[in-house]
PDB file of C-alpha atoms and ligand atoms in Angstrom:
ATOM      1  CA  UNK A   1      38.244  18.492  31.341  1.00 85.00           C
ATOM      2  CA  UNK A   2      39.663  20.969  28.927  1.00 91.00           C
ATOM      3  CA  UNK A   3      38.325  24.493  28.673  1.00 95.00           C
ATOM      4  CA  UNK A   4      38.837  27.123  25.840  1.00 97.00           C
ATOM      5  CA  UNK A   5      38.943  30.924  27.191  1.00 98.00           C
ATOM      6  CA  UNK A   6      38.232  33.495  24.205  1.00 98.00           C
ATOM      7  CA  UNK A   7      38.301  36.718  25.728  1.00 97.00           C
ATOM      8  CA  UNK A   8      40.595  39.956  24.324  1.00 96.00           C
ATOM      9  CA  UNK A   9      40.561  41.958  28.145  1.00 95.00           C
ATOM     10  CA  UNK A  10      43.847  40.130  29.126  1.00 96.00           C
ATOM     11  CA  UNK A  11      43.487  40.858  32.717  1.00 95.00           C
ATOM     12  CA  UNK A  12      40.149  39.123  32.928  1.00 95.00           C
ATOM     13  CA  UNK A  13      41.538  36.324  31.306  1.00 96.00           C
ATOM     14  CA  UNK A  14      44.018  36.177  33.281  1.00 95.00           C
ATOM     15  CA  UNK A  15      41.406  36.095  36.639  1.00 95.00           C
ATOM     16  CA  UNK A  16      39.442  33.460  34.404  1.00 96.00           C
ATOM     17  CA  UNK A  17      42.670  30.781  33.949  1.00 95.00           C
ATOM     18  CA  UNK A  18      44.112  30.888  37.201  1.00 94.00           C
ATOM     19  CA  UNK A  19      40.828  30.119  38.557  1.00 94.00           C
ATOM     20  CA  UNK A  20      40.042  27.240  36.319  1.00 94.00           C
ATOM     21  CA  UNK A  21      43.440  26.023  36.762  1.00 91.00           C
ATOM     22  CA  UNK A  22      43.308  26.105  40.315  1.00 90.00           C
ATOM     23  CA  UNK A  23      39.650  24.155  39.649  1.00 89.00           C
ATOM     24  CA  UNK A  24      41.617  21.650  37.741  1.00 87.00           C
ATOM     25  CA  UNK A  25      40.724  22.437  33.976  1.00 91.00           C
ATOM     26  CA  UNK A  26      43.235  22.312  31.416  1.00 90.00           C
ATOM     27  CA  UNK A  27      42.627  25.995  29.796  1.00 93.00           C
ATOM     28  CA  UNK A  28      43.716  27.138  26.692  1.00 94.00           C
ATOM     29  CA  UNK A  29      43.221  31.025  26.333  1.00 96.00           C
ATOM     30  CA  UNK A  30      42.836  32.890  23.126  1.00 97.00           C
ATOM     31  CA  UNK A  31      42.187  36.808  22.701  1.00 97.00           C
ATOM     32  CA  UNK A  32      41.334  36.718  18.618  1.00 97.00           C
ATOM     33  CA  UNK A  33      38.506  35.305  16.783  1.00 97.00           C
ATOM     34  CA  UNK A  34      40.729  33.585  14.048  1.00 97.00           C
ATOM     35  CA  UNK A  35      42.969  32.239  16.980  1.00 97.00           C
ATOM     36  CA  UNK A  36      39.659  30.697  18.568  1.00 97.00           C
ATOM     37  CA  UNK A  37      38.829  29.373  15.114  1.00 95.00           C
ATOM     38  CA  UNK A  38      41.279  27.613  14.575  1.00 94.00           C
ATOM     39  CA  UNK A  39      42.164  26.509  18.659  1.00 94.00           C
ATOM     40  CA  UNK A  40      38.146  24.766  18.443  1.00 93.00           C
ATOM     41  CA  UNK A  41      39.486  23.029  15.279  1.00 89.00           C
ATOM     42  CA  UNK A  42      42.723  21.525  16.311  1.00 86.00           C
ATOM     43  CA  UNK A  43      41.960  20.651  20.291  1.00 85.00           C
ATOM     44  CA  UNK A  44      38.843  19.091  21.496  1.00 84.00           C
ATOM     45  CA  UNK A  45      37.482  21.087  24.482  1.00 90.00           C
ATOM     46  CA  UNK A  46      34.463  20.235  26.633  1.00 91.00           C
ATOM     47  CA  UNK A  47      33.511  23.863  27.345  1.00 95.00           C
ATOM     48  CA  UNK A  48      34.340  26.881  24.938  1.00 97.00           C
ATOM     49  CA  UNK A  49      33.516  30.296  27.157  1.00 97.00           C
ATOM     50  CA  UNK A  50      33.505  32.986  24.504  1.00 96.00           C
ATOM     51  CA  UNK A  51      33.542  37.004  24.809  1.00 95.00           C
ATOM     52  CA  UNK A  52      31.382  38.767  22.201  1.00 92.00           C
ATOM     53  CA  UNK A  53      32.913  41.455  21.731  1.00 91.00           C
ATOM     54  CA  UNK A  54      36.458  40.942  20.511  1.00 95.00           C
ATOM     55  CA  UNK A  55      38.857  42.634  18.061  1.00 97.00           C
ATOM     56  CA  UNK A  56      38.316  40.911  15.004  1.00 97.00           C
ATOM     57  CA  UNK A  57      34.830  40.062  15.110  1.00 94.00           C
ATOM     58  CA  UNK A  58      31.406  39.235  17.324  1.00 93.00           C
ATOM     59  CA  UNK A  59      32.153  35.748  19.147  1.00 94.00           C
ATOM     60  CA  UNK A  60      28.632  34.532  18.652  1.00 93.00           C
ATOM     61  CA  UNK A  61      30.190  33.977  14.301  1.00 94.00           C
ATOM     62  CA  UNK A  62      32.237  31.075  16.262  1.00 96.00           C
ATOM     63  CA  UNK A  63      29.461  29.600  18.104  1.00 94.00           C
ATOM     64  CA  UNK A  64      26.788  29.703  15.071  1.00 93.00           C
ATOM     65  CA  UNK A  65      29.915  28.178  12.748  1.00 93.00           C
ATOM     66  CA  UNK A  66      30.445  25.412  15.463  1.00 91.00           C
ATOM     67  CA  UNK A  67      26.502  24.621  15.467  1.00 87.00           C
ATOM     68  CA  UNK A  68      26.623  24.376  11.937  1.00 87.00           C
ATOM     69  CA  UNK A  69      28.958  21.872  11.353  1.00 84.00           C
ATOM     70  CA  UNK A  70      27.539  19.908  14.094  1.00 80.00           C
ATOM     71  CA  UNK A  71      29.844  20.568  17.365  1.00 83.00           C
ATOM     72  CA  UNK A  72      28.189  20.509  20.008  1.00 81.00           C
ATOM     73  CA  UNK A  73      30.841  21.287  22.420  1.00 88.00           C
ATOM     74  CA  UNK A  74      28.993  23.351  25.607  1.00 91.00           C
ATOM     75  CA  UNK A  75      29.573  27.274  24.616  1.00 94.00           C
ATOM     76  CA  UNK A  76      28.957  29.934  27.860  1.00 95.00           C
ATOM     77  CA  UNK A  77      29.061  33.199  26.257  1.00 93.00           C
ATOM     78  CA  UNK A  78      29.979  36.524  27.813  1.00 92.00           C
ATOM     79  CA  UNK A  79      29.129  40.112  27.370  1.00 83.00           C
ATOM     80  CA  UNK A  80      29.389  43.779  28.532  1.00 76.00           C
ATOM     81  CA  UNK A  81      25.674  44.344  27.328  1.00 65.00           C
ATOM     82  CA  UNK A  82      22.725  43.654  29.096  1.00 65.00           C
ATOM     83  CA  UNK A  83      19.741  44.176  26.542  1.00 65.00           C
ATOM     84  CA  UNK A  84      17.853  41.103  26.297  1.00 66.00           C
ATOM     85  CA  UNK A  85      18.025  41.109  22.782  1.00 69.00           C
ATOM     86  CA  UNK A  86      21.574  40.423  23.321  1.00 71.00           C
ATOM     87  CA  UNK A  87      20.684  37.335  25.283  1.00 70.00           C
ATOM     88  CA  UNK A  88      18.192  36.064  22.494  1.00 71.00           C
ATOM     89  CA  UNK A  89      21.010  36.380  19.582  1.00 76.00           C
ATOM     90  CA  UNK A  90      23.427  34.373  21.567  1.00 73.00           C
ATOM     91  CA  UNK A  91      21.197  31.632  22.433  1.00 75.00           C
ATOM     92  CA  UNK A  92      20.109  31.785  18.888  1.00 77.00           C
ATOM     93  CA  UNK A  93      23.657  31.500  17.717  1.00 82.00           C
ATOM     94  CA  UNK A  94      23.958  28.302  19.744  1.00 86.00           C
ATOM     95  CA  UNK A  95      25.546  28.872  22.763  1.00 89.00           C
ATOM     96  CA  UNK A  96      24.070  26.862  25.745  1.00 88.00           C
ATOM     97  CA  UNK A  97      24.049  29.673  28.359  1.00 89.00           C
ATOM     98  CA  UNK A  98      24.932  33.400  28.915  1.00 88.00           C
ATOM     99  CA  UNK A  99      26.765  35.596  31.260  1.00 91.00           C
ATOM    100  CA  UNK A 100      26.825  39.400  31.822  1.00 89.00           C
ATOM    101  CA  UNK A 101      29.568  41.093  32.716  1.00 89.00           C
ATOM    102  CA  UNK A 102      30.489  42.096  35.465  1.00 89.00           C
ATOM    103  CA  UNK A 103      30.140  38.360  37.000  1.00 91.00           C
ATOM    104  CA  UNK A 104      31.560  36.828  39.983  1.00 92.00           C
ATOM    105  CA  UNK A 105      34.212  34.169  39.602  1.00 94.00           C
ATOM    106  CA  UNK A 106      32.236  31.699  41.474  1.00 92.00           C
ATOM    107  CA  UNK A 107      29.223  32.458  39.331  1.00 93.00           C
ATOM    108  CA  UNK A 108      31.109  31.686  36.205  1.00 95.00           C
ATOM    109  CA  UNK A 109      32.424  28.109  38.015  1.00 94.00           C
ATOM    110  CA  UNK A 110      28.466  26.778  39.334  1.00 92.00           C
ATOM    111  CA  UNK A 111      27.350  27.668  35.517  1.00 92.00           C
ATOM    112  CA  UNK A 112      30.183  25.434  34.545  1.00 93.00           C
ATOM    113  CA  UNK A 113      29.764  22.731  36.688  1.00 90.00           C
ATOM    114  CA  UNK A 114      26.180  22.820  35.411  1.00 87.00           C
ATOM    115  CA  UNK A 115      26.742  22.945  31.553  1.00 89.00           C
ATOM    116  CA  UNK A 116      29.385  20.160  32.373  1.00 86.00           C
ATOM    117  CA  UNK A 117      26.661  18.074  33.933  1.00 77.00           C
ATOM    118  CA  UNK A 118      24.488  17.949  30.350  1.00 60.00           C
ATOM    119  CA  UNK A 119      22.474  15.053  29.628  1.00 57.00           C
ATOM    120  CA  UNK A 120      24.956  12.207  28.305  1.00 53.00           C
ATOM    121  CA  UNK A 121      26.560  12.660  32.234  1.00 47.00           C
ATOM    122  CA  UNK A 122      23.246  13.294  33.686  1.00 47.00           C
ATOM    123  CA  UNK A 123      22.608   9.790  33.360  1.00 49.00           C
ATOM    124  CA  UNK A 124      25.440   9.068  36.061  1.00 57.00           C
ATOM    125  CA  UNK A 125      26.601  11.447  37.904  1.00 73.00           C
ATOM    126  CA  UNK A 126      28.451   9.692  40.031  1.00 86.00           C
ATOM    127  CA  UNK A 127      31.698   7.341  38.321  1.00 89.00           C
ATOM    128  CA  UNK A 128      32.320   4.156  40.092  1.00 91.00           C
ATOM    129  CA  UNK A 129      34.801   1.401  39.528  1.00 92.00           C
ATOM    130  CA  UNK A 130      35.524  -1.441  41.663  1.00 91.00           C
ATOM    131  CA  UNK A 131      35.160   0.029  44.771  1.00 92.00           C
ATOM    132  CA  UNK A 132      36.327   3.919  43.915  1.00 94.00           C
ATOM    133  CA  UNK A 133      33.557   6.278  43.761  1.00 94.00           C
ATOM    134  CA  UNK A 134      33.920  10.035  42.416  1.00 92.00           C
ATOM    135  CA  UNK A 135      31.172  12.515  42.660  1.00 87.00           C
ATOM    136  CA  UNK A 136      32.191  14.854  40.093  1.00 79.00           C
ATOM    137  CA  UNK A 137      29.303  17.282  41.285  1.00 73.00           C
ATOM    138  CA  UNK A 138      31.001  17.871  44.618  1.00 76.00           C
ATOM    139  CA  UNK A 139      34.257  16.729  43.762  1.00 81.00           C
ATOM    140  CA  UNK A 140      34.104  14.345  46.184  1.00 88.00           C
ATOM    141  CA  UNK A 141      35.878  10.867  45.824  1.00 93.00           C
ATOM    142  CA  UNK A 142      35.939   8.050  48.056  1.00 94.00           C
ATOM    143  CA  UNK A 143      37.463   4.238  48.324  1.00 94.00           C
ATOM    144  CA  UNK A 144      35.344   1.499  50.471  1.00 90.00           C
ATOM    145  CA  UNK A 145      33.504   4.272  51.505  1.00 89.00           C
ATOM    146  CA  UNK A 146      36.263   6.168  53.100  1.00 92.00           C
ATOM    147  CA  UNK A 147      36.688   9.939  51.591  1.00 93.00           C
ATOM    148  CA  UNK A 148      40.191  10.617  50.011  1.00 93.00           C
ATOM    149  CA  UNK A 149      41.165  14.538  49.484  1.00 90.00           C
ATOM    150  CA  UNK A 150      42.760  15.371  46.337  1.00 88.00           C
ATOM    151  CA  UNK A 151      44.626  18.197  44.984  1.00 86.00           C
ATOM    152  CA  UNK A 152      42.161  19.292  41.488  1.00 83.00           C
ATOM    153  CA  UNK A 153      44.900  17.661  39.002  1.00 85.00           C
ATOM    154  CA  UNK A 154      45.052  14.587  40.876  1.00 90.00           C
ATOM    155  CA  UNK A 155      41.205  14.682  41.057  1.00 89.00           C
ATOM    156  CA  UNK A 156      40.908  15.224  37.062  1.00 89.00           C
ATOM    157  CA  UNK A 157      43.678  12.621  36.430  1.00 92.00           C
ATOM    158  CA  UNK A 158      41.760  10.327  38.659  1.00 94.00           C
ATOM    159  CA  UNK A 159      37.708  11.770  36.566  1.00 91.00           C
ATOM    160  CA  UNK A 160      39.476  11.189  33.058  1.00 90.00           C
ATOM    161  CA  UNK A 161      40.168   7.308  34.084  1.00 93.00           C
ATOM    162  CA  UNK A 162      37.032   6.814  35.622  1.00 92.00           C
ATOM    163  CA  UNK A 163      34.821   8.121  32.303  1.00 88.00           C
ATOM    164  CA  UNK A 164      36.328   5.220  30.293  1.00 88.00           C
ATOM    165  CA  UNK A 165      37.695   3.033  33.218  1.00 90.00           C
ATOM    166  CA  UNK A 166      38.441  -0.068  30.792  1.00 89.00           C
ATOM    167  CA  UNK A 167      40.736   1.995  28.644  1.00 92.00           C
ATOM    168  CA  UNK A 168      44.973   2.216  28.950  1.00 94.00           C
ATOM    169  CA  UNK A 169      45.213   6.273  29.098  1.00 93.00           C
ATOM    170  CA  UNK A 170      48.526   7.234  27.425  1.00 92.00           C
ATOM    171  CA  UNK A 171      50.747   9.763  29.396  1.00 90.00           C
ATOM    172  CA  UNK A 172      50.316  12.643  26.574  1.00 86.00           C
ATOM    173  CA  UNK A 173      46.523  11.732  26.629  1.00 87.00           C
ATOM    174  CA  UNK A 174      46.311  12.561  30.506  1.00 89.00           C
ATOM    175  CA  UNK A 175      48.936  15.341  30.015  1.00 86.00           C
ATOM    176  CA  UNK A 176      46.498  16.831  27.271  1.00 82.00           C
ATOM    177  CA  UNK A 177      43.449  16.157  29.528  1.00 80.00           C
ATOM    178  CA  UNK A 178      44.837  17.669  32.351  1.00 81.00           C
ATOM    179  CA  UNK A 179      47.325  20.362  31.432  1.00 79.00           C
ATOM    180  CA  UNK A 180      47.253  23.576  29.146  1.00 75.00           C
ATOM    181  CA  UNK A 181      48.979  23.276  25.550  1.00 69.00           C
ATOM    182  CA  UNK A 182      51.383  25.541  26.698  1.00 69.00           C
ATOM    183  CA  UNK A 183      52.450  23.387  29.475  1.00 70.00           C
ATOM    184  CA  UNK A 184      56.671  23.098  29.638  1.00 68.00           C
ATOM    185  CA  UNK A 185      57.466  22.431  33.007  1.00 68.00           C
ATOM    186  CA  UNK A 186      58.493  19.004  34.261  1.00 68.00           C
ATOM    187  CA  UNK A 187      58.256  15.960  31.670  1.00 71.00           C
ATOM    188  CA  UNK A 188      57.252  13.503  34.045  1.00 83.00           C
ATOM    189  CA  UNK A 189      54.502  15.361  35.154  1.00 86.00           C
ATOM    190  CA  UNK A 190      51.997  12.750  34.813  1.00 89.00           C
ATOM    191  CA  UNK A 191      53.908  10.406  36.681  1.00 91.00           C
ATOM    192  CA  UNK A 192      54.702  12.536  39.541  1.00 89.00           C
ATOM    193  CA  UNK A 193      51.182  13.205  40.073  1.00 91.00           C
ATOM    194  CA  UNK A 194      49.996   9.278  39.507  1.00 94.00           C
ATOM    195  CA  UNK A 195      52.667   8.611  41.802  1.00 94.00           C
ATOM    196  CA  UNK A 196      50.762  10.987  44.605  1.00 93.00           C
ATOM    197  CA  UNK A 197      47.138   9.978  43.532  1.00 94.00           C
ATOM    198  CA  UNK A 198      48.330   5.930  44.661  1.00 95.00           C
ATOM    199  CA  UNK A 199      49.870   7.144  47.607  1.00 94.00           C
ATOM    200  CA  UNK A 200      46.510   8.627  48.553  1.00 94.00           C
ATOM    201  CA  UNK A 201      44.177   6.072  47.374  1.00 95.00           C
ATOM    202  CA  UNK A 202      46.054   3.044  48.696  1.00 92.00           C
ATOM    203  CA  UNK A 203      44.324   2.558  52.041  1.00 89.00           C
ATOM    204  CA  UNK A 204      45.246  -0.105  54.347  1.00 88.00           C
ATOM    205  CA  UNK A 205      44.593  -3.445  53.118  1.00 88.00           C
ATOM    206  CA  UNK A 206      43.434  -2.378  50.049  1.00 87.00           C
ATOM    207  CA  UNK A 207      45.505  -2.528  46.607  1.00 87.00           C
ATOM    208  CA  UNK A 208      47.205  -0.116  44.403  1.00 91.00           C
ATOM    209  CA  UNK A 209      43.572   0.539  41.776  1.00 93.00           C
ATOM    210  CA  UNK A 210      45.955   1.905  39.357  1.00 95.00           C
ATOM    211  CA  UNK A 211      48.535   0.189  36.945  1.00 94.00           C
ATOM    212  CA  UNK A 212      51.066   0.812  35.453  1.00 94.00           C
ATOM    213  CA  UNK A 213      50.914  -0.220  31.591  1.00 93.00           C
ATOM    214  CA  UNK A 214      54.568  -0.511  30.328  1.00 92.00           C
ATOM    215  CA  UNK A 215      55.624   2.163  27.196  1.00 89.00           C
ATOM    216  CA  UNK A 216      51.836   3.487  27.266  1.00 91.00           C
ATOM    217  CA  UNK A 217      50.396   4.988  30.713  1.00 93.00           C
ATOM    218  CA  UNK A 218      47.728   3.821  33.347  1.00 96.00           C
ATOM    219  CA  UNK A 219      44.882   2.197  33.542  1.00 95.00           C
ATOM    220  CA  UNK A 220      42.856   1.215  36.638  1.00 95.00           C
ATOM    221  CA  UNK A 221      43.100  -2.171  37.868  1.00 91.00           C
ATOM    222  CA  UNK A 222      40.210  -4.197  36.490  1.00 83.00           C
ATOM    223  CA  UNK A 223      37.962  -4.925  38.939  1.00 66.00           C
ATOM    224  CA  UNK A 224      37.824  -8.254  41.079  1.00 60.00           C
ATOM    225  CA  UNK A 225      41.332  -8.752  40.116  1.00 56.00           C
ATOM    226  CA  UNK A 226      42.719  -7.476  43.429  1.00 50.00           C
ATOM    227  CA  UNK A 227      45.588  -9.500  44.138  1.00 50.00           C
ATOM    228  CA  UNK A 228      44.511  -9.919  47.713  1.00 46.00           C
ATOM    229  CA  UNK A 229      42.011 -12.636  46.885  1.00 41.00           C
ATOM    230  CA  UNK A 230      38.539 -10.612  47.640  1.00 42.00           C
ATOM    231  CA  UNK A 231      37.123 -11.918  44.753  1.00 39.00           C
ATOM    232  CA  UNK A 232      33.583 -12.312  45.283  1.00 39.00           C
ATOM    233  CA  UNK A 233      33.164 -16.260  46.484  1.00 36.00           C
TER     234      UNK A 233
HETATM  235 CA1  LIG B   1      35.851  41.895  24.693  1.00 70.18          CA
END
């Protein structure tokens, strides 16, 4: 899940990526308007949260401009007003809900959780494949029923396979999913963090679910094709 922060009081910001990082979003952060502009045109982000009030302009232009040419990327929009007519513009504008500031950091998080959860997901809340089972509600995954703990990047490595479980993910694909843009530390990333994710999920007697896909990435194992013969009968 990748996240777009538009929001010009840099030490708020600041408060806002570590705890989305530390949640396990990818999060770009942008302080300008034209920078959000053209970040929402380049990047495709599941959740835009978007001050109003920023240097070069009211952030609810962005929203209505994203409505209009039919984005419908989730939008939370913030403000330091309170008057309800406030509210009504932003909704207007687009955006799918609203905060006030001053807000609580966990605040922010259950309103993102729930915009995250919007119909299309609604569906099926809970991923399965084969026998893994992630609830991304309560961030809780399990194998064969047993609960596995994961660090939040192993757990959104471990979401973005499970949404399209069929599919060989590419190493900058899950780098992109998972990490910031501005991400320069270690180039085997990825792998490091697969590496940890099959340590966890390999329980006893059970196979590795994820393979390795030679030159590409991952992909999970296709299930019923557990080498140790489980197959149903
Ligand atoms: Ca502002």
């Amino acid at each position: 899940m990748r996240i777009l922060v538009v929001e010009d009081d840099t030490p708020l910001a600041e408060v806002l990526k570590r705890g989305l990082s530390e949640d396990g979003y990818a999060t770009d952060v942008v302080g300008k308007l034209v920078d959000a502009t053209h970040a929402v045109s380049m990047t495709s982000y599941d959740l835009v949260i978007l001050d109003r009030g920023l240097p070069d302009g009211d952030g609810r232009t962005l929203c209505a401009e994203m409505r209009e040419r039919g984005d419908s990327t989730a939008v939370l929009m913030l403000t330091a007003r309170d008057g309800l007519g406030d509210k009504v513009e932003g909704l207007d504008a687009g955006a799918d809900d609203y905060l006030t500031k001053p807000f609580d950091y966990p605040e922010l998080a259950a309103r993102i959780r729930a915009l995250l959860r919007r119909p299309a997901e609604a569906q099926k809340p809970i991923l399965t494949y084969g026998d893994l089972e992630m609830d991304p509600a309560s961030r809780r995954v399990s194998r064969s029923s047993i609960t596995i703990p994961l660090t939040a990047r192993e757990f959104a490595l471990l979401e973005r396979m499970l949404r399209a479980p069929e599919h060989t993910h590419a190493r900058t694909d899950l780098l992109d999913s998972v990490w910031d843009t501005n991400y320069d530390g270690l180039s085997n990333v990825v792998d490091v963090h697969i590496a940890n994710l099959r340590r966890k999920l390999e329980l006893p007697g059970l196979d590795d679910p994820i393979e390795t896909v030679r030159g590409v990435g991952y992909r999970l194992r296709p299930a019923g094709q557990d080498h140790a013969g489980q197959g149903t009968a």
